[in-house]
Amino acid sequence: MKKETAMTMGMDERYSQWKSMVGVLYDWLANHNLVWPSLSCRWGPLLEQATYKNRHRLYLSEQTDGSVPNTLVVANVEVVKPRVAAAEHISQFNEEARSPFVKKYKTIIHPGEVNRIRELPQNSKIVATHTDSPEVYIWDLETQPNRQALLGATTSRPDLVLTGHDDIAEYALAMSPTEPFVLSGGKDKYVVLWSVQDHISSLAAEAGSNVKLGSKNSQKATESPSVGPRGIFQGHTDTVEDVQFCPSSALEFCSVGDDSCLIFWDARVGSLPAAKVDKVHDGDIHCVDWNPHDMNFILTGSADNTVKMFDRRKLSSEGVGSPLYKFEGHEAAILSVQWCPDKSSVFGSSAEDGYLNIWDHEKVGETSGSGGPKGANSPPGLLFRHAGHRDKVVDFHWNASEPWTIVSVSDDCESTNGGGTLQVWRMIDLIYRPEEEVLAELDSYRTQILGSTP
């Protein structure tokens, strides 16, 4: 108990220090209090572009205590454009308040709690969800009816159910950037692959015409159509915690799990591992991401508090995982890693320590550079540390159409009386822009200031 109290006090002090620096460190920040924690957050489509801000869809969930149903939430978020918001405006917010930039648009009553949400890159109105069951649910969020989350309300009906797991599949979930394929992992130690197109094709064959996802052609009104897997892949010896597609192929993918293994698969070859790396970390591996800019680079994040970067051309040495880099800047288990869509060498990692760290692997080994948290205690490669959350940062997502803009969520149940915090933020561009460019801009300011003095 004393240790927990000390940690909370340390977190409060750290948070106060962070809040006093918001106007200096951020180009924009919106803080939104959540009544119930969300275990996942994902950007949907860009809806509208205006002079000073853009409106986006955002997908969240509400993990309740059972007094009301668990829900999948569709929200509209206004993202202020770069160099528009005043420093004093973004730094003045109330932690207990909702943000005027975040508005709930639609509620879907989910069968069970939502552990993970993933959008279909070809059509981000379509999402897949994981709950505490073997099934994966597919939802068309534009056609799903808006529901009131009242106790006893019947659950919303998924547009499609994906079957194939033999046991609960809670977290490992991905959708392919190239084709409408879905990937999942679970407690049965399987990696399972589906094609959403299989369902659409079979309906079209029955109907003899074009049909859409969720078409109720031959289904009873109370049942969701289901589709079986394209393949079941076996090679893990413990729960599969995360999966990721190769950015250029729906038939190549990788997976990580509680067996500390990183496995690569190629569905064109068969259901056995194409390559397997043992002892990647000194603990369970929670997350993995594949670099969309350079397909040789893979990130893994673990319960051992570290993030590792692998080159798939040289994965292991003497049977043990041999990373290019090991990133050590977290004080607790890593929960999520994701490459930045705006710069190929940059990625983010979030953890149970309440930090969301932004790294640049090209800065490993540099003794100086622009904007990063410098000093003897600064971990190699650390570009920026987001300390705006007061409890574990369970998920985050870079926005593909708003450069350097991130949404992040924390589960605040252990630090406060429940609930969570949603933040949409963008660090000040002086931190990530090329050093010569930044120095030139600062020099022009100096000239303006000195030039205006009598």
CSV table of C-alpha atoms in Angstrom, one decimal:
chain,number,residue,atom,x,y,z
A,1,MET,CA,0.0,0.0,0.0
A,2,LYS,CA,2.9,2.4,0.9
A,3,LYS,CA,4.5,1.7,-2.5
A,4,GLU,CA,1.2,2.4,-4.3
A,5,THR,CA,0.8,5.7,-2.4
A,6,ALA,CA,4.3,6.8,-3.2
A,7,MET,CA,3.8,6.0,-6.9
A,8,THR,CA,0.6,8.0,-6.9
A,9,MET,CA,2.3,10.9,-5.2
A,10,GLY,CA,5.1,10.7,-7.8
A,11,MET,CA,2.6,10.6,-10.6
A,12,ASP,CA,0.7,13.6,-9.2
A,13,GLU,CA,4.0,15.6,-9.0
A,14,ARG,CA,5.0,14.6,-12.5
A,15,TYR,CA,1.6,15.5,-13.9
A,16,SER,CA,1.7,19.0,-12.3
A,17,GLN,CA,5.1,19.6,-13.7
A,18,TRP,CA,3.9,18.4,-17.2
A,19,LYS,CA,0.8,20.6,-17.1
A,20,SER,CA,2.8,23.7,-16.4
A,21,MET,CA,4.8,23.0,-19.6
A,22,VAL,CA,1.9,22.2,-21.9
A,23,GLY,CA,1.9,25.7,-23.6
A,24,VAL,CA,5.6,25.2,-24.4
A,25,LEU,CA,5.7,21.6,-25.5
A,26,TYR,CA,2.5,21.2,-27.5
A,27,ASP,CA,1.2,22.8,-30.7
A,28,TRP,CA,-2.3,21.5,-29.7
A,29,LEU,CA,-3.9,19.4,-27.0
A,30,ALA,CA,-7.5,18.4,-26.1
A,31,ASN,CA,-8.2,16.7,-22.8
A,32,HIS,CA,-11.4,14.7,-22.5
A,33,ASN,CA,-12.6,13.0,-19.3
A,34,LEU,CA,-14.2,9.5,-19.8
A,35,VAL,CA,-16.9,8.2,-17.4
A,36,TRP,CA,-15.8,4.7,-18.3
A,37,PRO,CA,-12.3,3.6,-19.4
A,38,SER,CA,-11.7,2.8,-23.0
A,39,LEU,CA,-9.2,0.0,-23.7
A,40,SER,CA,-8.8,1.0,-27.4
A,41,CYS,CA,-8.9,4.2,-29.5
A,42,ARG,CA,-8.7,4.4,-33.3
A,43,TRP,CA,-9.1,7.1,-35.9
A,44,GLY,CA,-11.9,6.7,-38.5
A,45,PRO,CA,-12.3,8.8,-41.7
A,46,LEU,CA,-11.7,12.5,-42.1
A,47,LEU,CA,-15.2,14.0,-42.4
A,48,GLU,CA,-14.8,17.7,-43.0
A,49,GLN,CA,-12.0,20.2,-43.6
A,50,ALA,CA,-12.3,23.8,-42.5
A,51,THR,CA,-10.0,26.9,-42.3
A,52,TYR,CA,-8.7,26.3,-38.8
A,53,LYS,CA,-9.7,22.7,-37.9
A,54,ASN,CA,-10.7,19.4,-39.4
A,55,ARG,CA,-13.4,17.0,-38.2
A,56,HIS,CA,-12.7,13.3,-37.8
A,57,ARG,CA,-14.4,10.1,-36.7
A,58,LEU,CA,-12.9,8.5,-33.6
A,59,TYR,CA,-13.7,5.0,-32.3
A,60,LEU,CA,-13.7,4.3,-28.6
A,61,SER,CA,-15.3,1.9,-26.1
A,62,GLU,CA,-16.8,2.0,-22.6
A,63,GLN,CA,-15.7,-0.7,-20.2
A,64,THR,CA,-18.4,-0.6,-17.6
A,65,ASP,CA,-19.0,-2.2,-14.2
A,66,GLY,CA,-22.1,-3.9,-15.4
A,67,SER,CA,-24.6,-1.3,-14.2
A,68,VAL,CA,-25.0,-0.3,-17.8
A,69,PRO,CA,-24.0,-2.2,-20.9
A,70,ASN,CA,-20.5,-2.2,-22.5
A,71,THR,CA,-20.4,-0.1,-25.6
A,72,LEU,CA,-18.6,0.7,-28.8
A,73,VAL,CA,-18.6,4.4,-29.3
A,74,VAL,CA,-18.4,6.5,-32.5
A,75,ALA,CA,-17.3,10.1,-31.7
A,76,ASN,CA,-16.6,13.2,-33.8
A,77,VAL,CA,-13.4,15.0,-33.0
A,78,GLU,CA,-12.3,18.4,-34.1
A,79,VAL,CA,-8.6,18.6,-34.7
A,80,VAL,CA,-7.1,22.2,-34.7
A,81,LYS,CA,-4.6,22.7,-37.5
A,82,PRO,CA,-0.9,23.4,-36.8
A,83,ARG,CA,0.2,26.8,-35.4
A,84,VAL,CA,-3.4,27.9,-34.8
A,85,ALA,CA,-4.1,27.3,-31.1
A,86,ALA,CA,-2.7,29.8,-28.5
A,87,ALA,CA,-0.5,28.3,-25.8
A,88,GLU,CA,-2.7,29.7,-23.0
A,89,HIS,CA,-5.7,28.2,-24.6
A,90,ILE,CA,-4.4,24.6,-24.8
A,91,SER,CA,-2.9,24.7,-21.3
A,92,GLN,CA,-6.1,25.7,-19.5
A,93,PHE,CA,-8.3,22.6,-19.1
A,94,ASN,CA,-10.1,20.9,-16.2
A,95,GLU,CA,-9.2,17.2,-15.8
A,96,GLU,CA,-12.8,16.3,-14.8
A,97,ALA,CA,-14.5,18.0,-17.8
A,98,ARG,CA,-15.4,16.9,-21.2
A,99,SER,CA,-13.6,18.6,-24.1
A,100,PRO,CA,-15.7,20.7,-26.5
A,101,PHE,CA,-13.7,19.2,-29.3
A,102,VAL,CA,-15.0,15.6,-28.7
A,103,LYS,CA,-18.7,14.8,-29.2
A,104,LYS,CA,-20.3,11.4,-29.0
A,105,TYR,CA,-22.0,10.6,-32.3
A,106,LYS,CA,-23.3,7.0,-32.0
A,107,THR,CA,-23.4,4.2,-29.4
A,108,ILE,CA,-23.4,0.5,-30.2
A,109,ILE,CA,-24.3,-1.9,-27.4
A,110,HIS,CA,-21.5,-4.5,-27.6
A,111,PRO,CA,-21.8,-8.2,-26.7
A,112,GLY,CA,-19.2,-8.1,-23.9
A,113,GLU,CA,-16.5,-5.6,-23.1
A,114,VAL,CA,-14.5,-4.2,-26.1
A,115,ASN,CA,-10.8,-5.1,-25.6
A,116,ARG,CA,-9.6,-4.0,-29.0
A,117,ILE,CA,-10.9,-2.0,-32.1
A,118,ARG,CA,-9.2,-2.2,-35.5
A,119,GLU,CA,-10.5,-0.3,-38.6
A,120,LEU,CA,-10.4,-1.6,-42.2
A,121,PRO,CA,-7.8,0.6,-44.0
A,122,GLN,CA,-9.7,0.4,-47.3
A,123,ASN,CA,-12.9,1.6,-45.7
A,124,SER,CA,-12.4,2.9,-42.1
A,125,LYS,CA,-16.2,2.9,-41.5
A,126,ILE,CA,-15.8,-0.9,-41.1
A,127,VAL,CA,-14.2,-2.1,-37.8
A,128,ALA,CA,-13.4,-5.4,-36.1
A,129,THR,CA,-13.7,-5.8,-32.3
A,130,HIS,CA,-12.3,-8.3,-29.8
A,131,THR,CA,-14.1,-9.2,-26.6
A,132,ASP,CA,-13.8,-12.1,-24.0
A,133,SER,CA,-14.9,-14.7,-26.5
A,134,PRO,CA,-13.5,-16.8,-29.4
A,135,GLU,CA,-15.4,-14.7,-32.0
A,136,VAL,CA,-14.3,-11.6,-33.8
A,137,TYR,CA,-17.1,-9.1,-34.6
A,138,ILE,CA,-17.3,-7.0,-37.7
A,139,TRP,CA,-19.3,-3.7,-37.6
A,140,ASP,CA,-20.4,-1.3,-40.3
A,141,LEU,CA,-20.4,1.8,-38.0
A,142,GLU,CA,-22.3,4.0,-40.5
A,143,THR,CA,-25.3,1.6,-40.9
A,144,GLN,CA,-25.5,0.4,-37.3
A,145,PRO,CA,-28.4,2.0,-35.5
A,146,ASN,CA,-27.7,4.4,-32.6
A,147,ARG,CA,-28.6,2.8,-29.3
A,148,GLN,CA,-29.2,4.0,-25.7
A,149,ALA,CA,-27.0,2.1,-23.2
A,150,LEU,CA,-29.6,1.2,-20.6
A,151,LEU,CA,-29.4,-1.7,-18.2
A,152,GLY,CA,-31.1,-4.8,-19.7
A,153,ALA,CA,-31.0,-3.4,-23.3
A,154,THR,CA,-30.4,-6.1,-26.0
A,155,THR,CA,-27.0,-6.0,-27.6
A,156,SER,CA,-26.5,-4.6,-31.1
A,157,ARG,CA,-26.2,-7.2,-33.9
A,158,PRO,CA,-22.8,-7.4,-35.5
A,159,ASP,CA,-22.8,-7.2,-39.3
A,160,LEU,CA,-20.6,-10.3,-39.4
A,161,VAL,CA,-19.1,-12.8,-37.0
A,162,LEU,CA,-15.7,-14.5,-37.7
A,163,THR,CA,-15.4,-18.0,-36.3
A,164,GLY,CA,-12.3,-20.3,-36.0
A,165,HIS,CA,-10.8,-19.8,-32.5
A,166,ASP,CA,-11.2,-22.7,-30.0
A,167,ASP,CA,-10.7,-20.4,-27.0
A,168,ILE,CA,-11.0,-16.8,-25.9
A,169,ALA,CA,-9.3,-14.3,-28.2
A,170,GLU,CA,-9.0,-11.0,-26.3
A,171,TYR,CA,-6.4,-8.7,-27.8
A,172,ALA,CA,-4.5,-9.8,-30.9
A,173,LEU,CA,-6.3,-8.2,-33.8
A,174,ALA,CA,-5.3,-6.6,-37.2
A,175,MET,CA,-6.7,-5.7,-40.5
A,176,SER,CA,-4.7,-5.7,-43.7
A,177,PRO,CA,-3.8,-2.5,-45.5
A,178,THR,CA,-3.9,-4.2,-48.9
A,179,GLU,CA,-7.1,-6.4,-48.9
A,180,PRO,CA,-10.1,-6.9,-46.6
A,181,PHE,CA,-8.4,-9.6,-44.5
A,182,VAL,CA,-8.6,-9.9,-40.7
A,183,LEU,CA,-6.0,-11.5,-38.4
A,184,SER,CA,-6.5,-12.6,-34.8
A,185,GLY,CA,-4.7,-14.5,-32.0
A,186,GLY,CA,-5.9,-16.0,-28.8
A,187,LYS,CA,-5.5,-18.3,-25.8
A,188,ASP,CA,-5.8,-21.3,-28.0
A,189,LYS,CA,-2.2,-20.3,-29.3
A,190,TYR,CA,-3.6,-20.0,-32.8
A,191,VAL,CA,-3.2,-17.2,-35.4
A,192,VAL,CA,-6.4,-17.1,-37.5
A,193,LEU,CA,-6.9,-15.5,-40.9
A,194,TRP,CA,-10.2,-14.5,-42.5
A,195,SER,CA,-11.3,-12.7,-45.6
A,196,VAL,CA,-14.3,-10.4,-45.2
A,197,GLN,CA,-14.7,-10.6,-49.0
A,198,ASP,CA,-15.5,-14.3,-48.6
A,199,HIS,CA,-18.8,-13.4,-46.9
A,200,ILE,CA,-19.6,-10.6,-49.5
A,201,SER,CA,-18.8,-13.0,-52.4
A,202,SER,CA,-21.0,-15.8,-51.0
A,203,LEU,CA,-24.0,-13.4,-50.5
A,204,ALA,CA,-23.5,-12.0,-54.0
A,205,ALA,CA,-23.6,-15.5,-55.4
A,206,GLU,CA,-26.8,-16.3,-53.6
A,207,ALA,CA,-28.5,-13.0,-54.5
A,208,GLY,CA,-27.1,-12.9,-58.0
A,209,SER,CA,-26.3,-9.2,-57.6
A,210,ASN,CA,-24.1,-6.7,-55.7
A,211,VAL,CA,-24.6,-6.7,-52.0
A,212,LYS,CA,-22.9,-5.0,-49.1
A,213,LEU,CA,-21.5,-6.1,-45.8
A,214,GLY,CA,-24.2,-7.0,-43.3
A,215,SER,CA,-26.8,-7.7,-46.0
A,216,LYS,CA,-29.6,-9.7,-44.4
A,217,ASN,CA,-30.2,-11.7,-47.6
A,218,SER,CA,-30.8,-15.2,-46.1
A,219,GLN,CA,-30.4,-14.4,-42.4
A,220,LYS,CA,-32.9,-14.4,-39.6
A,221,ALA,CA,-33.4,-10.8,-38.3
A,222,THR,CA,-31.9,-11.8,-34.9
A,223,GLU,CA,-28.8,-13.6,-36.2
A,224,SER,CA,-25.5,-12.3,-37.6
A,225,PRO,CA,-24.0,-14.0,-40.6
A,226,SER,CA,-20.7,-15.8,-39.9
A,227,VAL,CA,-17.7,-16.8,-41.9
A,228,GLY,CA,-15.0,-19.4,-41.2
A,229,PRO,CA,-11.2,-18.9,-41.6
A,230,ARG,CA,-9.0,-18.9,-44.6
A,231,GLY,CA,-6.3,-20.5,-42.4
A,232,ILE,CA,-5.3,-21.4,-38.9
A,233,PHE,CA,-1.6,-21.0,-38.1
A,234,GLN,CA,0.0,-23.0,-35.3
A,235,GLY,CA,3.5,-22.3,-33.8
A,236,HIS,CA,3.1,-20.5,-30.5
A,237,THR,CA,3.3,-22.4,-27.2
A,238,ASP,CA,1.3,-19.8,-25.2
A,239,THR,CA,-1.4,-17.1,-25.6
A,240,VAL,CA,-0.9,-14.9,-28.7
A,241,GLU,CA,-1.0,-11.3,-27.6
A,242,ASP,CA,-0.7,-9.3,-30.8
A,243,VAL,CA,-0.6,-9.8,-34.6
A,244,GLN,CA,0.3,-7.5,-37.6
A,245,PHE,CA,0.1,-7.8,-41.3
A,246,CYS,CA,3.0,-7.1,-43.6
A,247,PRO,CA,2.2,-3.6,-45.1
A,248,SER,CA,2.5,-4.9,-48.7
A,249,SER,CA,0.8,-8.3,-48.4
A,250,ALA,CA,-2.4,-9.8,-46.8
A,251,LEU,CA,-0.8,-13.2,-46.9
A,252,GLU,CA,2.3,-12.4,-44.9
A,253,PHE,CA,2.0,-11.5,-41.2
A,254,CYS,CA,3.7,-11.8,-37.8
A,255,SER,CA,2.6,-12.5,-34.3
A,256,VAL,CA,4.0,-12.3,-30.7
A,257,GLY,CA,2.9,-13.9,-27.4
A,258,ASP,CA,3.4,-14.9,-23.8
A,259,ASP,CA,6.0,-17.5,-25.0
A,260,SER,CA,8.4,-14.5,-25.8
A,261,CYS,CA,8.4,-15.6,-29.4
A,262,LEU,CA,8.2,-13.5,-32.6
A,263,ILE,CA,6.8,-15.6,-35.5
A,264,PHE,CA,6.6,-14.7,-39.2
A,265,TRP,CA,4.0,-16.5,-41.4
A,266,ASP,CA,3.4,-16.8,-45.1
A,267,ALA,CA,-0.1,-18.1,-46.0
A,268,ARG,CA,1.0,-18.9,-49.5
A,269,VAL,CA,3.5,-21.5,-48.1
A,270,GLY,CA,1.4,-23.2,-45.4
A,271,SER,CA,0.2,-23.0,-41.8
A,272,LEU,CA,3.6,-23.5,-40.2
A,273,PRO,CA,6.0,-20.6,-39.2
A,274,ALA,CA,8.0,-19.1,-42.1
A,275,ALA,CA,10.5,-17.9,-39.4
A,276,LYS,CA,10.5,-18.1,-35.6
A,277,VAL,CA,12.6,-16.1,-33.2
A,278,ASP,CA,12.8,-17.4,-29.6
A,279,LYS,CA,13.6,-15.4,-26.4
A,280,VAL,CA,12.9,-12.1,-28.0
A,281,HIS,CA,12.3,-10.5,-24.6
A,282,ASP,CA,12.7,-11.5,-20.9
A,283,GLY,CA,8.9,-11.6,-20.5
A,284,ASP,CA,5.5,-11.8,-22.3
A,285,ILE,CA,5.4,-9.8,-25.5
A,286,HIS,CA,2.3,-7.6,-25.5
A,287,CYS,CA,2.6,-5.8,-28.9
A,288,VAL,CA,4.1,-5.8,-32.4
A,289,ASP,CA,4.2,-3.4,-35.3
A,290,TRP,CA,5.5,-3.6,-38.9
A,291,ASN,CA,7.1,-0.5,-40.4
A,292,PRO,CA,4.9,0.7,-43.4
A,293,HIS,CA,7.9,2.7,-44.9
A,294,ASP,CA,10.6,0.1,-44.6
A,295,MET,CA,9.2,-3.5,-44.5
A,296,ASN,CA,12.4,-4.9,-42.9
A,297,PHE,CA,11.8,-3.3,-39.6
A,298,ILE,CA,9.6,-4.7,-36.8
A,299,LEU,CA,8.9,-3.4,-33.3
A,300,THR,CA,8.1,-5.5,-30.2
A,301,GLY,CA,7.0,-4.3,-26.8
A,302,SER,CA,7.1,-6.4,-23.6
A,303,ALA,CA,6.3,-6.9,-20.0
A,304,ASP,CA,10.1,-6.5,-19.4
A,305,ASN,CA,9.6,-2.7,-19.9
A,306,THR,CA,11.6,-2.6,-23.2
A,307,VAL,CA,10.9,-2.0,-26.9
A,308,LYS,CA,13.0,-3.8,-29.4
A,309,MET,CA,13.5,-3.2,-33.1
A,310,PHE,CA,14.3,-6.1,-35.4
A,311,ASP,CA,15.5,-6.3,-39.0
A,312,ARG,CA,13.8,-9.3,-40.5
A,313,ARG,CA,16.9,-10.0,-42.7
A,314,LYS,CA,18.9,-10.7,-39.5
A,315,LEU,CA,16.4,-11.8,-36.8
A,316,SER,CA,18.5,-14.0,-34.4
A,317,SER,CA,21.9,-15.0,-33.4
A,318,GLU,CA,22.5,-18.5,-32.0
A,319,GLY,CA,18.8,-19.1,-31.6
A,320,VAL,CA,18.2,-16.0,-29.6
A,321,GLY,CA,16.5,-12.8,-30.8
A,322,SER,CA,19.1,-10.3,-32.0
A,323,PRO,CA,17.6,-6.8,-32.2
A,324,LEU,CA,19.0,-3.8,-34.0
A,325,TYR,CA,18.1,-1.6,-31.1
A,326,LYS,CA,16.7,-2.0,-27.6
A,327,PHE,CA,14.8,1.1,-26.2
A,328,GLU,CA,14.8,1.5,-22.4
A,329,GLY,CA,12.8,4.5,-21.2
A,330,HIS,CA,9.7,2.9,-19.5
A,331,GLU,CA,9.4,1.9,-15.9
A,332,ALA,CA,6.6,-0.7,-16.4
A,333,ALA,CA,5.2,-3.1,-19.0
A,334,ILE,CA,4.8,-1.8,-22.6
A,335,LEU,CA,1.2,-2.0,-23.8
A,336,SER,CA,1.3,-0.6,-27.3
A,337,VAL,CA,3.8,0.3,-30.1
A,338,GLN,CA,3.2,2.0,-33.4
A,339,TRP,CA,5.3,3.4,-36.2
A,340,CYS,CA,4.7,7.0,-37.1
A,341,PRO,CA,3.1,7.5,-40.6
A,342,ASP,CA,5.0,10.8,-41.1
A,343,LYS,CA,8.6,9.7,-40.6
A,344,SER,CA,10.0,6.2,-41.2
A,345,SER,CA,12.4,6.2,-38.3
A,346,VAL,CA,9.9,7.5,-35.6
A,347,PHE,CA,7.6,5.4,-33.5
A,348,GLY,CA,5.6,5.6,-30.2
A,349,SER,CA,5.3,3.3,-27.2
A,350,SER,CA,2.9,3.5,-24.4
A,351,ALA,CA,3.1,1.7,-21.0
A,352,GLU,CA,1.7,1.0,-17.6
A,353,ASP,CA,4.0,3.7,-16.2
A,354,GLY,CA,1.6,6.4,-17.7
A,355,TYR,CA,4.1,7.6,-20.3
A,356,LEU,CA,3.7,7.7,-24.1
A,357,ASN,CA,7.3,7.9,-25.5
A,358,ILE,CA,8.1,9.0,-29.0
A,359,TRP,CA,11.4,7.6,-30.3
A,360,ASP,CA,13.6,8.2,-33.4
A,361,HIS,CA,15.9,5.2,-34.0
A,362,GLU,CA,18.1,7.5,-36.2
A,363,LYS,CA,18.9,9.5,-33.1
A,364,VAL,CA,20.4,6.5,-31.2
A,365,GLY,CA,24.0,7.3,-30.7
A,366,GLU,CA,23.6,11.0,-31.3
A,367,THR,CA,25.0,13.1,-28.4
A,368,SER,CA,23.0,16.2,-29.4
A,369,GLY,CA,20.1,17.2,-31.6
A,370,SER,CA,17.0,19.3,-31.7
A,371,GLY,CA,14.2,19.4,-29.2
A,372,GLY,CA,14.5,16.0,-27.5
A,373,PRO,CA,14.6,15.5,-23.7
A,374,LYS,CA,18.4,15.9,-23.4
A,375,GLY,CA,20.6,15.2,-20.5
A,376,ALA,CA,22.6,12.3,-19.0
A,377,ASN,CA,19.4,10.5,-18.0
A,378,SER,CA,17.7,10.7,-21.4
A,379,PRO,CA,17.4,7.2,-23.0
A,380,PRO,CA,19.1,6.9,-26.4
A,381,GLY,CA,16.7,7.6,-29.2
A,382,LEU,CA,14.0,9.3,-27.0
A,383,LEU,CA,12.6,12.3,-29.0
A,384,PHE,CA,9.6,13.3,-26.8
A,385,ARG,CA,7.8,12.1,-23.6
A,386,HIS,CA,4.1,12.6,-23.3
A,387,ALA,CA,3.3,12.7,-19.5
A,388,GLY,CA,-0.3,13.9,-19.8
A,389,HIS,CA,-1.8,10.7,-18.4
A,390,ARG,CA,-2.0,9.8,-14.7
A,391,ASP,CA,-2.4,6.1,-15.1
A,392,LYS,CA,-1.5,3.3,-17.6
A,393,VAL,CA,-1.7,4.4,-21.3
A,394,VAL,CA,-3.6,1.4,-22.7
A,395,ASP,CA,-3.7,2.5,-26.4
A,396,PHE,CA,-2.8,5.2,-28.8
A,397,HIS,CA,-3.1,5.8,-32.6
A,398,TRP,CA,-1.3,8.2,-35.0
A,399,ASN,CA,-3.6,10.1,-37.3
A,400,ALA,CA,-2.7,9.2,-40.9
A,401,SER,CA,-4.2,12.5,-42.4
A,402,GLU,CA,-3.1,14.9,-39.6
A,403,PRO,CA,0.7,15.0,-39.4
A,404,TRP,CA,2.2,14.2,-36.0
A,405,THR,CA,-1.2,14.1,-34.3
A,406,ILE,CA,-2.0,11.3,-31.8
A,407,VAL,CA,-5.0,10.1,-29.8
A,408,SER,CA,-4.2,8.3,-26.5
A,409,VAL,CA,-6.3,6.8,-23.8
A,410,SER,CA,-5.5,5.8,-20.2
A,411,ASP,CA,-7.4,3.6,-17.8
A,412,ASP,CA,-7.5,5.7,-14.6
A,413,CYS,CA,-9.2,3.2,-12.3
A,414,GLU,CA,-6.1,2.8,-10.1
A,415,SER,CA,-5.2,6.5,-9.8
A,416,THR,CA,-8.7,8.0,-9.4
A,417,ASN,CA,-12.2,6.7,-8.7
A,418,GLY,CA,-12.5,5.1,-12.1
A,419,GLY,CA,-13.0,6.4,-15.6
A,420,GLY,CA,-10.4,7.3,-18.1
A,421,THR,CA,-8.7,10.1,-20.0
A,422,LEU,CA,-8.7,10.7,-23.7
A,423,GLN,CA,-6.2,13.1,-25.1
A,424,VAL,CA,-5.7,14.3,-28.7
A,425,TRP,CA,-2.3,16.1,-29.1
A,426,ARG,CA,0.5,17.2,-31.3
A,427,MET,CA,3.9,18.1,-30.0
A,428,ILE,CA,5.4,21.5,-31.1
A,429,ASP,CA,7.1,21.1,-34.5
A,430,LEU,CA,10.4,22.5,-33.3
A,431,ILE,CA,11.0,19.1,-31.7
A,432,TYR,CA,10.8,16.9,-34.8
A,433,ARG,CA,11.8,19.2,-37.7
A,434,PRO,CA,15.3,19.2,-39.1
A,435,GLU,CA,17.8,21.0,-36.8
A,436,GLU,CA,19.0,23.5,-39.4
A,437,GLU,CA,15.4,24.5,-40.2
A,438,VAL,CA,14.6,25.0,-36.6
A,439,LEU,CA,17.7,27.1,-35.9
A,440,ALA,CA,17.0,29.2,-39.0
A,441,GLU,CA,13.5,29.9,-37.7
A,442,LEU,CA,14.7,30.8,-34.2
A,443,ASP,CA,17.4,33.0,-35.7
A,444,SER,CA,14.7,34.9,-37.7
A,445,TYR,CA,12.7,35.5,-34.4
A,446,ARG,CA,15.9,36.8,-32.8
A,447,THR,CA,16.4,39.2,-35.7
A,448,GLN,CA,12.8,40.4,-35.4
A,449,ILE,CA,13.1,40.9,-31.6
A,450,LEU,CA,16.5,42.6,-31.8
A,451,GLY,CA,15.5,44.6,-34.8
A,452,SER,CA,12.4,46.0,-33.0
A,453,THR,CA,14.4,47.3,-30.0
A,454,PRO,CA,15.3,51.0,-30.0
